[in-house]
């Protein structure tokens, strides 16, 4: 690229200024008009830094390439119209905010679903615990009922058995008692080697 020539700006009419062609209008302009005139241009690097736009945000906008000076090297300049970028920036920002809100809503929905799943799991766990307790209580009640039934049957069986009558002691006969005492006395005399002495009647 040859050195920049000097002359009068086609946009602002300034004289004796360094001129460069506007890639869109092909008019020779000073640097100020290229940056802020009615047909101002802006490069991709400044678009990203000043407006925070990404490559995808520039889709559909008119773009013109310009070769860099040989001593600079690298890929060609990519120029966009500043007025297009100023319109696209708020649109892109709005879109970004909408996407952020949608993402936040999706995140919230997932958290709510996760919380609902957690609550459902806890309720299911609680219901199963209550069911186990109910079964245990039923089993214990059945066990108790069986024990009561066995006890009742034993009692019925005992009640069905014939009762034994107790012997009622009778009064001893005085005469028999005297005879018994006499016999005992006689036995005692025999034990002493004595003959029993008969009493005269």
Coordinates of N, CA and C in Angstrom, one line a residue:
X1 N 0.9 -1.2 0.0 CA 0.0 0.0 0.0 C 0.9 1.2 0.0
X2 N 0.6 2.1 -0.9 CA 1.4 3.4 -1.0 C 1.1 4.3 0.1
X3 N 2.0 5.2 0.4 CA 1.7 6.2 1.5 C 0.4 7.0 1.2
X4 N -0.2 7.4 2.4 CA -1.5 8.1 2.3 C -1.2 9.5 1.6
X5 N -2.1 9.8 0.7 CA -2.0 11.1 0.0 C -2.7 12.2 0.8
X6 N -2.4 13.4 0.6 CA -3.0 14.6 1.3 C -3.9 15.3 0.3
X7 N -5.0 15.9 0.9 CA -5.9 16.7 0.0 C -7.1 17.1 0.8
X8 N -8.2 17.4 0.1 CA -9.4 17.9 0.7 C -10.3 16.7 0.9
X9 N -10.9 16.7 2.1 CA -11.8 15.6 2.5 C -13.1 15.8 1.7
X10 N -13.6 14.7 1.1 CA -14.8 14.8 0.3 C -16.1 15.0 1.2
X11 N -16.0 14.7 2.5 CA -17.1 14.8 3.4 C -17.2 16.1 4.2
X12 N -16.1 16.4 4.8 CA -16.1 17.6 5.7 C -15.4 18.8 5.0
X13 N -14.8 18.6 3.8 CA -14.1 19.7 3.0 C -12.8 20.2 3.7
X14 N -12.3 19.5 4.7 CA -11.1 20.0 5.3 C -10.0 19.8 4.2
X15 N -9.1 20.8 4.2 CA -8.0 20.8 3.2 C -6.7 20.3 3.9
X16 N -5.8 19.9 3.0 CA -4.5 19.4 3.4 C -4.5 18.4 4.5
X17 N -5.3 17.4 4.4 CA -5.4 16.3 5.4 C -5.1 15.0 4.7
X18 N -4.7 14.0 5.6 CA -4.4 12.7 5.1 C -5.7 12.0 4.6
X19 N -5.8 11.5 3.5 CA -7.0 10.9 3.0 C -6.9 9.4 2.7
X20 N -8.1 8.8 3.0 CA -8.2 7.4 2.7 C -9.6 7.1 2.1
X21 N -9.7 6.2 1.2 CA -11.0 6.0 0.6 C -12.0 5.3 1.6
X22 N -13.2 5.7 1.6 CA -14.3 5.0 2.4 C -14.6 3.8 1.6
X23 N -14.5 2.6 2.3 CA -14.7 1.3 1.5 C -16.1 1.2 1.0
X24 N -17.1 1.9 1.5 CA -18.4 1.8 1.1 C -18.8 2.8 0.0
X25 N -18.3 4.1 0.2 CA -18.7 5.1 -0.8 C -17.5 5.4 -1.8
X26 N -16.3 4.9 -1.5 CA -15.2 5.1 -2.3 C -14.7 6.6 -2.3
X27 N -15.3 7.4 -1.5 CA -14.9 8.8 -1.4 C -13.7 8.9 -0.5
X28 N -12.8 9.9 -0.9 CA -11.6 10.1 -0.1 C -11.9 10.9 1.1
X29 N -11.7 10.4 2.3 CA -12.1 11.0 3.5 C -10.9 11.1 4.5
X30 N -11.1 12.1 5.4 CA -10.1 12.2 6.4 C -10.4 11.2 7.5
X31 N -9.5 10.9 8.4 CA -9.7 9.9 9.4 C -10.9 10.2 10.3
X32 N -11.2 11.5 10.6 CA -12.3 11.8 11.5 C -13.6 11.4 10.8
X33 N -13.7 11.7 9.5 CA -15.0 11.4 8.8 C -15.2 9.9 8.7
X34 N -14.1 9.2 8.5 CA -14.1 7.7 8.4 C -14.7 7.1 9.7
X35 N -14.4 7.8 10.8 CA -14.8 7.3 12.1 C -16.1 7.8 12.6
X36 N -16.5 9.0 12.2 CA -17.7 9.6 12.8 C -18.6 10.3 11.8
X37 N -18.3 10.3 10.5 CA -19.1 11.0 9.5 C -20.4 10.3 9.3
X38 N -21.2 10.8 8.3 CA -22.5 10.2 8.0 C -22.3 8.8 7.4
X39 N -21.2 8.5 6.8 CA -20.9 7.2 6.3 C -19.8 6.5 7.1
X40 N -19.7 6.8 8.4 CA -18.6 6.3 9.2 C -18.5 4.8 9.2
X41 N -17.3 4.3 9.3 CA -17.1 2.9 9.3 C -16.4 2.4 10.6
X42 N -16.5 1.2 10.9 CA -16.0 0.6 12.2 C -15.5 -0.8 11.9
X43 N -14.3 -1.1 12.4 CA -13.7 -2.4 12.2 C -14.3 -3.4 13.2
X44 N -14.0 -4.7 12.9 CA -14.5 -5.8 13.8 C -14.0 -5.8 15.2
X45 N -12.7 -5.4 15.3 CA -12.1 -5.3 16.7 C -12.8 -4.3 17.5
X46 N -13.1 -3.1 17.0 CA -13.8 -2.0 17.7 C -15.2 -2.4 18.0
X47 N -15.8 -3.1 17.1 CA -17.2 -3.6 17.3 C -17.3 -4.5 18.5
X48 N -16.4 -5.4 18.7 CA -16.4 -6.3 19.8 C -16.0 -5.5 21.1
X49 N -15.1 -4.6 21.0 CA -14.6 -3.9 22.2 C -15.6 -2.9 22.7
X50 N -16.1 -2.1 21.8 CA -17.0 -1.0 22.1 C -18.5 -1.4 22.3
X51 N -18.9 -2.3 21.5 CA -20.4 -2.7 21.6 C -20.6 -4.1 22.2
X52 N -19.5 -4.8 22.4 CA -19.7 -6.1 23.0 C -20.4 -7.1 22.1
X53 N -20.4 -6.9 20.8 CA -21.0 -7.8 19.9 C -20.1 -9.0 19.5
X54 N -20.8 -10.1 19.1 CA -20.1 -11.2 18.6 C -20.2 -11.4 17.1
X55 N -19.5 -12.2 16.6 CA -19.5 -12.5 15.1 C -21.0 -12.8 14.7
X56 N -21.7 -13.6 15.5 CA -23.0 -14.1 15.2 C -24.0 -12.9 15.2
X57 N -23.7 -11.8 16.0 CA -24.6 -10.7 16.1 C -24.5 -9.8 14.8
X58 N -23.5 -10.0 14.0 CA -23.3 -9.2 12.8 C -23.9 -9.8 11.5
X59 N -24.5 -11.0 11.7 CA -25.1 -11.7 10.6 C -26.1 -10.8 9.9
X60 N -26.0 -10.7 8.5 CA -27.0 -10.0 7.7 C -26.6 -8.5 7.5
X61 N -25.5 -8.1 8.1 CA -25.0 -6.7 7.9 C -24.0 -6.6 6.8
X62 N -24.0 -5.5 6.1 CA -23.1 -5.3 5.0 C -21.7 -5.2 5.5
X63 N -20.8 -5.9 4.9 CA -19.4 -5.8 5.3 C -18.5 -5.7 4.1
X64 N -17.4 -4.9 4.2 CA -16.5 -4.8 3.1 C -15.1 -5.0 3.6
X65 N -14.3 -5.8 2.9 CA -12.9 -6.1 3.3 C -12.0 -5.1 2.6
X66 N -10.9 -4.8 3.3 CA -9.8 -3.9 2.8 C -8.5 -4.5 3.2
X67 N -7.6 -4.6 2.2 CA -6.3 -5.1 2.4 C -5.5 -4.3 3.4
X68 N -4.7 -4.9 4.3 CA -3.9 -4.2 5.2 C -2.6 -3.9 4.5
X69 N -1.9 -2.8 5.0 CA -0.6 -2.5 4.4 C 0.4 -3.7 4.6
X70 N 1.3 -3.8 3.7 CA 2.2 -5.0 3.7 C 3.0 -5.1 5.0
X71 N 3.4 -3.9 5.5 CA 4.2 -4.0 6.7 C 3.4 -4.4 8.0
X72 N 2.1 -4.3 7.9 CA 1.2 -4.7 9.0 C 1.0 -6.2 8.9
X73 N 0.6 -6.7 7.8 CA 0.4 -8.1 7.6 C -0.9 -8.6 8.3
X74 N -1.2 -9.8 8.1 CA -2.4 -10.4 8.8 C -3.6 -10.4 7.8
X75 N -4.7 -10.8 8.3 CA -5.9 -10.8 7.4 C -6.4 -9.4 7.1
X76 N -7.3 -9.3 6.1 CA -7.8 -8.1 5.6 C -8.7 -7.4 6.7
X77 N -8.7 -6.1 6.6 CA -9.7 -5.4 7.5 C -11.1 -5.8 7.1
X78 N -11.9 -5.8 8.1 CA -13.4 -6.0 7.9 C -14.1 -4.8 8.4
X79 N -14.7 -4.1 7.5 CA -15.4 -2.8 7.8 C -16.9 -3.0 7.8
X80 N -17.6 -2.4 8.8 CA -19.0 -2.3 8.8 C -19.4 -0.9 8.9
X81 N -20.6 -0.6 8.5 CA -21.1 0.8 8.7 C -21.5 1.1 10.2
X82 N -21.0 2.1 10.7 CA -21.2 2.4 12.1 C -22.7 2.5 12.4
X83 N -23.5 3.2 11.5 CA -24.9 3.3 11.8 C -25.6 2.0 11.9
X84 N -25.1 1.0 11.1 CA -25.7 -0.4 11.2 C -25.4 -1.0 12.5
X85 N -24.2 -0.8 13.0 CA -23.8 -1.4 14.3 C -24.6 -0.7 15.4
X86 N -24.8 0.6 15.3 CA -25.5 1.3 16.4 C -27.0 0.8 16.4
X87 N -27.5 0.4 15.3 CA -28.9 -0.2 15.3 C -28.9 -1.6 15.8
X88 N -27.9 -2.4 15.4 CA -27.8 -3.8 15.7 C -27.5 -4.0 17.2
X89 N -26.7 -3.1 17.8 CA -26.2 -3.3 19.2 C -27.4 -3.5 20.2
X90 N -28.3 -2.5 20.2 CA -29.4 -2.7 21.1 C -30.3 -3.9 20.8
X91 N -30.4 -4.2 19.5 CA -31.2 -5.4 19.2 C -30.5 -6.7 19.7
X92 N -29.2 -6.7 19.6 CA -28.4 -7.8 20.0 C -28.4 -7.9 21.6
X93 N -28.4 -6.7 22.2 CA -28.5 -6.7 23.7 C -29.8 -7.2 24.2
X94 N -30.9 -6.8 23.5 CA -32.2 -7.2 23.8 C -32.3 -8.7 23.6
X95 N -31.8 -9.2 22.5 CA -31.8 -10.6 22.3 C -31.1 -11.4 23.3
X96 N -29.9 -10.8 23.7 CA -29.1 -11.5 24.7 C -29.8 -11.5 26.1
X97 N -30.5 -10.4 26.4 CA -31.3 -10.4 27.6 C -32.4 -11.4 27.6
X98 N -33.1 -11.5 26.5 CA -34.2 -12.5 26.3 C -33.6 -13.9 26.5
X99 N -32.5 -14.1 25.9 CA -31.9 -15.4 26.0 C -31.5 -15.7 27.4
X100 N -31.0 -14.7 28.1 CA -30.6 -14.8 29.5 C -31.8 -15.1 30.4
X101 N -32.9 -14.4 30.1 CA -34.1 -14.7 30.9 C -34.7 -16.1 30.6
X102 N -34.6 -16.5 29.3 CA -35.1 -17.8 29.0 C -34.2 -18.9 29.6
X103 N -32.9 -18.6 29.7 CA -32.0 -19.5 30.3 C -32.2 -19.6 31.8
X104 N -32.5 -18.4 32.4 CA -32.8 -18.4 33.8 C -34.1 -19.1 34.1
X105 N -35.1 -18.9 33.3 CA -36.4 -19.5 33.4 C -36.2 -21.1 33.3
X106 N -35.4 -21.5 32.4 CA -35.2 -22.9 32.2 C -34.5 -23.5 33.4
X107 N -33.5 -22.7 33.9 CA -32.8 -23.2 35.1 C -33.7 -23.3 36.3
X108 N -34.6 -22.3 36.4 CA -35.5 -22.3 37.5 C -36.5 -23.4 37.4
X109 N -36.9 -23.7 36.2 CA -37.8 -24.8 36.0 C -37.2 -26.1 36.3
X110 N -35.9 -26.3 36.0 CA -35.2 -27.5 36.3 C -35.0 -27.6 37.8
X111 N -34.7 -26.5 38.5 CA -34.6 -26.6 39.9 C -35.9 -26.9 40.6
X112 N -37.0 -26.4 40.0 CA -38.4 -26.7 40.6 C -38.7 -28.2 40.3
X113 N -38.3 -28.7 39.1 CA -38.6 -30.1 38.9 C -37.7 -31.0 39.8
X114 N -36.5 -30.5 40.0 CA -35.6 -31.3 40.9 C -36.2 -31.3 42.3
X115 N -36.7 -30.1 42.8 CA -37.2 -30.0 44.1 C -38.5 -30.8 44.2
X116 N -39.3 -30.8 43.2 CA -40.6 -31.6 43.2 C -40.2 -33.1 43.2
X117 N -39.2 -33.5 42.5 CA -38.8 -34.9 42.5 C -38.3 -35.3 43.9
X118 N -37.5 -34.3 44.5 CA -37.0 -34.6 45.9 C -38.2 -34.8 46.9
X119 N -39.1 -33.9 46.8 CA -40.3 -33.9 47.7 C -41.1 -35.2 47.5
X120 N -41.3 -35.6 46.2 CA -42.0 -36.8 45.8 C -41.2 -38.0 46.4
X121 N -39.9 -38.0 46.3 CA -39.1 -39.1 46.8 C -39.2 -39.2 48.3
X122 N -39.2 -38.0 49.0 CA -39.4 -38.0 50.5 C -40.7 -38.5 50.9
X123 N -41.8 -38.1 50.1 CA -43.1 -38.5 50.4 C -43.3 -40.0 50.2
X124 N -42.7 -40.5 49.1 CA -42.7 -41.9 48.9 C -42.0 -42.7 49.9
X125 N -40.9 -42.2 50.4 CA -40.1 -42.8 51.5 C -40.9 -42.8 52.7
X126 N -41.6 -41.7 53.0 CA -42.4 -41.6 54.2 C -43.6 -42.6 54.2
X127 N -44.2 -42.6 52.9 CA -45.4 -43.5 52.8 C -45.0 -45.0 53.0
X128 N -43.8 -45.4 52.5 CA -43.3 -46.7 52.6 C -43.0 -47.0 54.1
X129 N -42.4 -46.0 54.8 CA -42.2 -46.2 56.2 C -43.5 -46.4 57.0
X130 N -44.5 -45.6 56.7 CA -45.8 -45.7 57.3 C -46.4 -47.1 57.0
X131 N -46.2 -47.6 55.8 CA -46.8 -48.8 55.4 C -46.1 -50.0 56.2
X132 N -44.8 -49.8 56.3 CA -44.1 -50.9 57.1 C -44.5 -50.9 58.6
X133 N -44.7 -49.6 59.1 CA -45.2 -49.5 60.5 C -46.6 -50.1 60.6
X134 N -47.4 -49.9 59.6 CA -48.8 -50.4 59.6 C -48.8 -51.9 59.6
X135 N -47.9 -52.5 58.7 CA -47.8 -53.9 58.6 C -47.3 -54.5 59.9
X136 N -46.3 -53.9 60.5 CA -45.8 -54.3 61.8 C -46.9 -54.3 62.9
X137 N -47.7 -53.2 62.9 CA -48.7 -53.1 63.9 C -49.8 -54.2 63.7
X138 N -50.1 -54.4 62.4 CA -51.1 -55.5 62.1 C -50.6 -56.8 62.5
X139 N -49.3 -57.1 62.2 CA -48.7 -58.4 62.6 C -48.7 -58.6 64.1
X140 N -48.4 -57.5 64.8 CA -48.4 -57.6 66.3 C -49.8 -57.8 66.8
X141 N -50.8 -57.1 66.2 CA -52.2 -57.3 66.6 C -52.6 -58.7 66.4
X142 N -52.2 -59.3 65.2 CA -52.6 -60.7 64.9 C -52.0 -61.6 65.9
X143 N -50.7 -61.3 66.2 CA -50.0 -62.2 67.2 C -50.6 -62.1 68.5
X144 N -51.0 -60.9 68.9 CA -51.7 -60.7 70.2 C -53.1 -61.5 70.2
X145 N -53.8 -61.4 69.1 CA -55.1 -62.0 69.0 C -55.0 -63.5 69.1
X146 N -53.9 -64.1 68.4 CA -53.7 -65.5 68.5 C -53.4 -66.0 69.9
X147 N -52.5 -65.1 70.6 CA -52.2 -65.5 72.0 C -53.5 -65.4 72.8
X148 N -54.3 -64.5 72.6 CA -55.6 -64.4 73.4 C -56.5 -65.6 73.1
X149 N -56.5 -66.0 71.8 CA -57.3 -67.1 71.4 C -56.8 -68.4 72.0
X150 N -55.5 -68.6 72.1 CA -54.9 -69.8 72.7 C -55.3 -69.8 74.2
X151 N -55.2 -68.6 74.8 CA -55.5 -68.5 76.2 C -56.9 -68.8 76.5
X152 N -57.8 -68.3 75.6 CA -59.2 -68.6 75.8 C -59.6 -70.0 75.7
X153 N -58.9 -70.7 74.7 CA -59.2 -72.1 74.5 C -58.7 -72.9 75.7
X154 N -57.5 -72.5 76.2 CA -57.0 -73.3 77.4 C -58.0 -73.1 78.6
X155 N -58.5 -71.9 78.7 CA -59.4 -71.7 79.8 C -60.7 -72.4 79.6
X156 N -61.2 -72.5 78.4 CA -62.4 -73.3 78.1 C -62.2 -74.8 78.3
X157 N -61.0 -75.2 78.0 CA -60.6 -76.6 78.2 C -60.6 -77.0 79.7
X158 N -60.0 -76.1 80.4 CA -59.9 -76.3 81.9 C -61.3 -76.3 82.5
X159 N -62.1 -75.4 82.0 CA -63.5 -75.2 82.5 C -64.3 -76.5 82.2
X160 N -64.0 -77.1 81.1 CA -64.8 -78.3 80.6 C -64.4 -79.6 81.4
X161 N -63.3 -79.6 82.1 CA -62.9 -80.8 82.8 C -63.8 -81.0 84.0
X162 N -64.1 -82.3 84.4 CA -65.0 -82.5 85.6 C -64.2 -82.2 86.9
X163 N -64.9 -81.5 87.8 CA -64.2 -81.1 89.0 C -64.2 -82.2 90.0
X164 N -63.1 -82.4 90.7 CA -63.0 -83.5 91.7 C -63.6 -83.0 93.0
X165 N -64.4 -83.8 93.6 CA -65.0 -83.4 94.9 C -64.0 -83.7 96.0
X166 N -63.9 -82.7 96.9 CA -63.0 -82.9 98.1 C -63.7 -83.7 99.1
X167 N -62.9 -84.6 99.7 CA -63.4 -85.5 100.8 C -63.7 -84.6 102.0
X168 N -64.9 -84.8 102.6 CA -65.3 -84.0 103.8 C -65.0 -84.9 105.0
X169 N -64.2 -84.5 105.9 CA -63.9 -85.3 107.1 C -65.1 -85.5 108.0
X170 N -65.4 -86.8 108.5 CA -66.5 -87.1 109.4 C -66.1 -87.1 110.8
X171 N -67.0 -86.9 111.7 CA -66.7 -86.9 113.1 C -66.4 -88.4 113.6
X172 N -65.4 -88.6 114.4 CA -65.1 -89.9 114.9 C -66.1 -90.4 115.9
X173 N -66.3 -91.7 115.9 CA -67.3 -92.3 116.9 C -66.6 -92.4 118.3
X174 N -67.2 -91.9 119.3 CA -66.5 -91.9 120.6 C -66.2 -93.3 121.1
X175 N -67.1 -94.2 120.7 CA -66.8 -95.6 121.2 C -65.7 -96.2 120.5
X176 N -65.6 -95.8 119.2 CA -64.5 -96.3 118.4 C -63.2 -95.7 118.8
X177 N -63.3 -94.5 119.3 CA -62.1 -93.8 119.8 C -61.6 -94.4 121.0
X178 N -62.5 -94.8 121.9 CA -62.1 -95.4 123.1 C -61.5 -96.8 122.9
X179 N -62.1 -97.5 121.9 CA -61.6 -98.8 121.6 C -60.2 -98.6 121.0
X180 N -60.0 -97.6 120.2 CA -58.7 -97.4 119.6 C -57.7 -97.1 120.6
X181 N -58.1 -96.3 121.6 CA -57.2 -95.9 122.7 C -56.8 -97.2 123.5
X182 N -57.8 -98.1 123.7 CA -57.6 -99.3 124.5 C -56.6 -100.2 123.7
X183 N -56.8 -100.3 122.4 CA -55.9 -101.1 121.6 C -54.5 -100.6 121.6
X184 N -54.4 -99.3 121.6 CA -53.1 -98.7 121.7 C -52.4 -99.0 123.0
X185 N -53.2 -99.0 124.1 CA -52.7 -99.2 125.4 C -52.2 -100.6 125.5
X186 N -53.0 -101.5 124.9 CA -52.6 -102.9 125.0 C -51.3 -103.2 124.2
X187 N -51.2 -102.5 123.1 CA -50.0 -102.7 122.3 C -48.8 -102.2 123.1
X188 N -49.0 -101.1 123.8 CA -47.9 -100.6 124.6 C -47.5 -101.5 125.7
X189 N -48.5 -102.2 126.3 CA -48.1 -103.2 127.4 C -47.4 -104.3 126.8
X190 N -47.8 -104.8 125.7 CA -47.0 -105.9 125.0 C -45.6 -105.5 124.7
X191 N -45.5 -104.3 124.3 CA -44.1 -103.8 124.1 C -43.3 -103.8 125.3
X192 N -43.9 -103.6 126.5 CA -43.1 -103.6 127.7 C -43.0 -104.9 128.3
X193 N -43.5 -106.0 127.7 CA -43.4 -107.4 128.2 C -44.4 -107.7 129.2
X194 N -45.4 -106.9 129.2 CA -46.5 -107.2 130.2 C -47.7 -107.7 129.4
X195 N -48.4 -108.5 130.1 CA -49.6 -108.9 129.5 C -50.7 -107.9 129.8
X196 N -51.5 -107.8 129.0 CA -52.6 -106.9 129.2 C -53.5 -107.3 130.4
X197 N -53.8 -106.4 131.2 CA -54.7 -106.7 132.4 C -56.1 -106.4 132.0
X198 N -56.9 -107.5 132.1 CA -58.3 -107.3 131.9 C -59.0 -106.7 133.0
X199 N -59.7 -105.7 132.8 CA -60.4 -105.1 133.8 C -61.7 -105.8 134.0
X200 N -62.0 -105.9 135.3 CA -63.3 -106.5 135.6 C -64.4 -105.7 135.2
X201 N -65.4 -106.4 134.8 CA -66.5 -105.7 134.2 C -67.5 -105.6 135.3

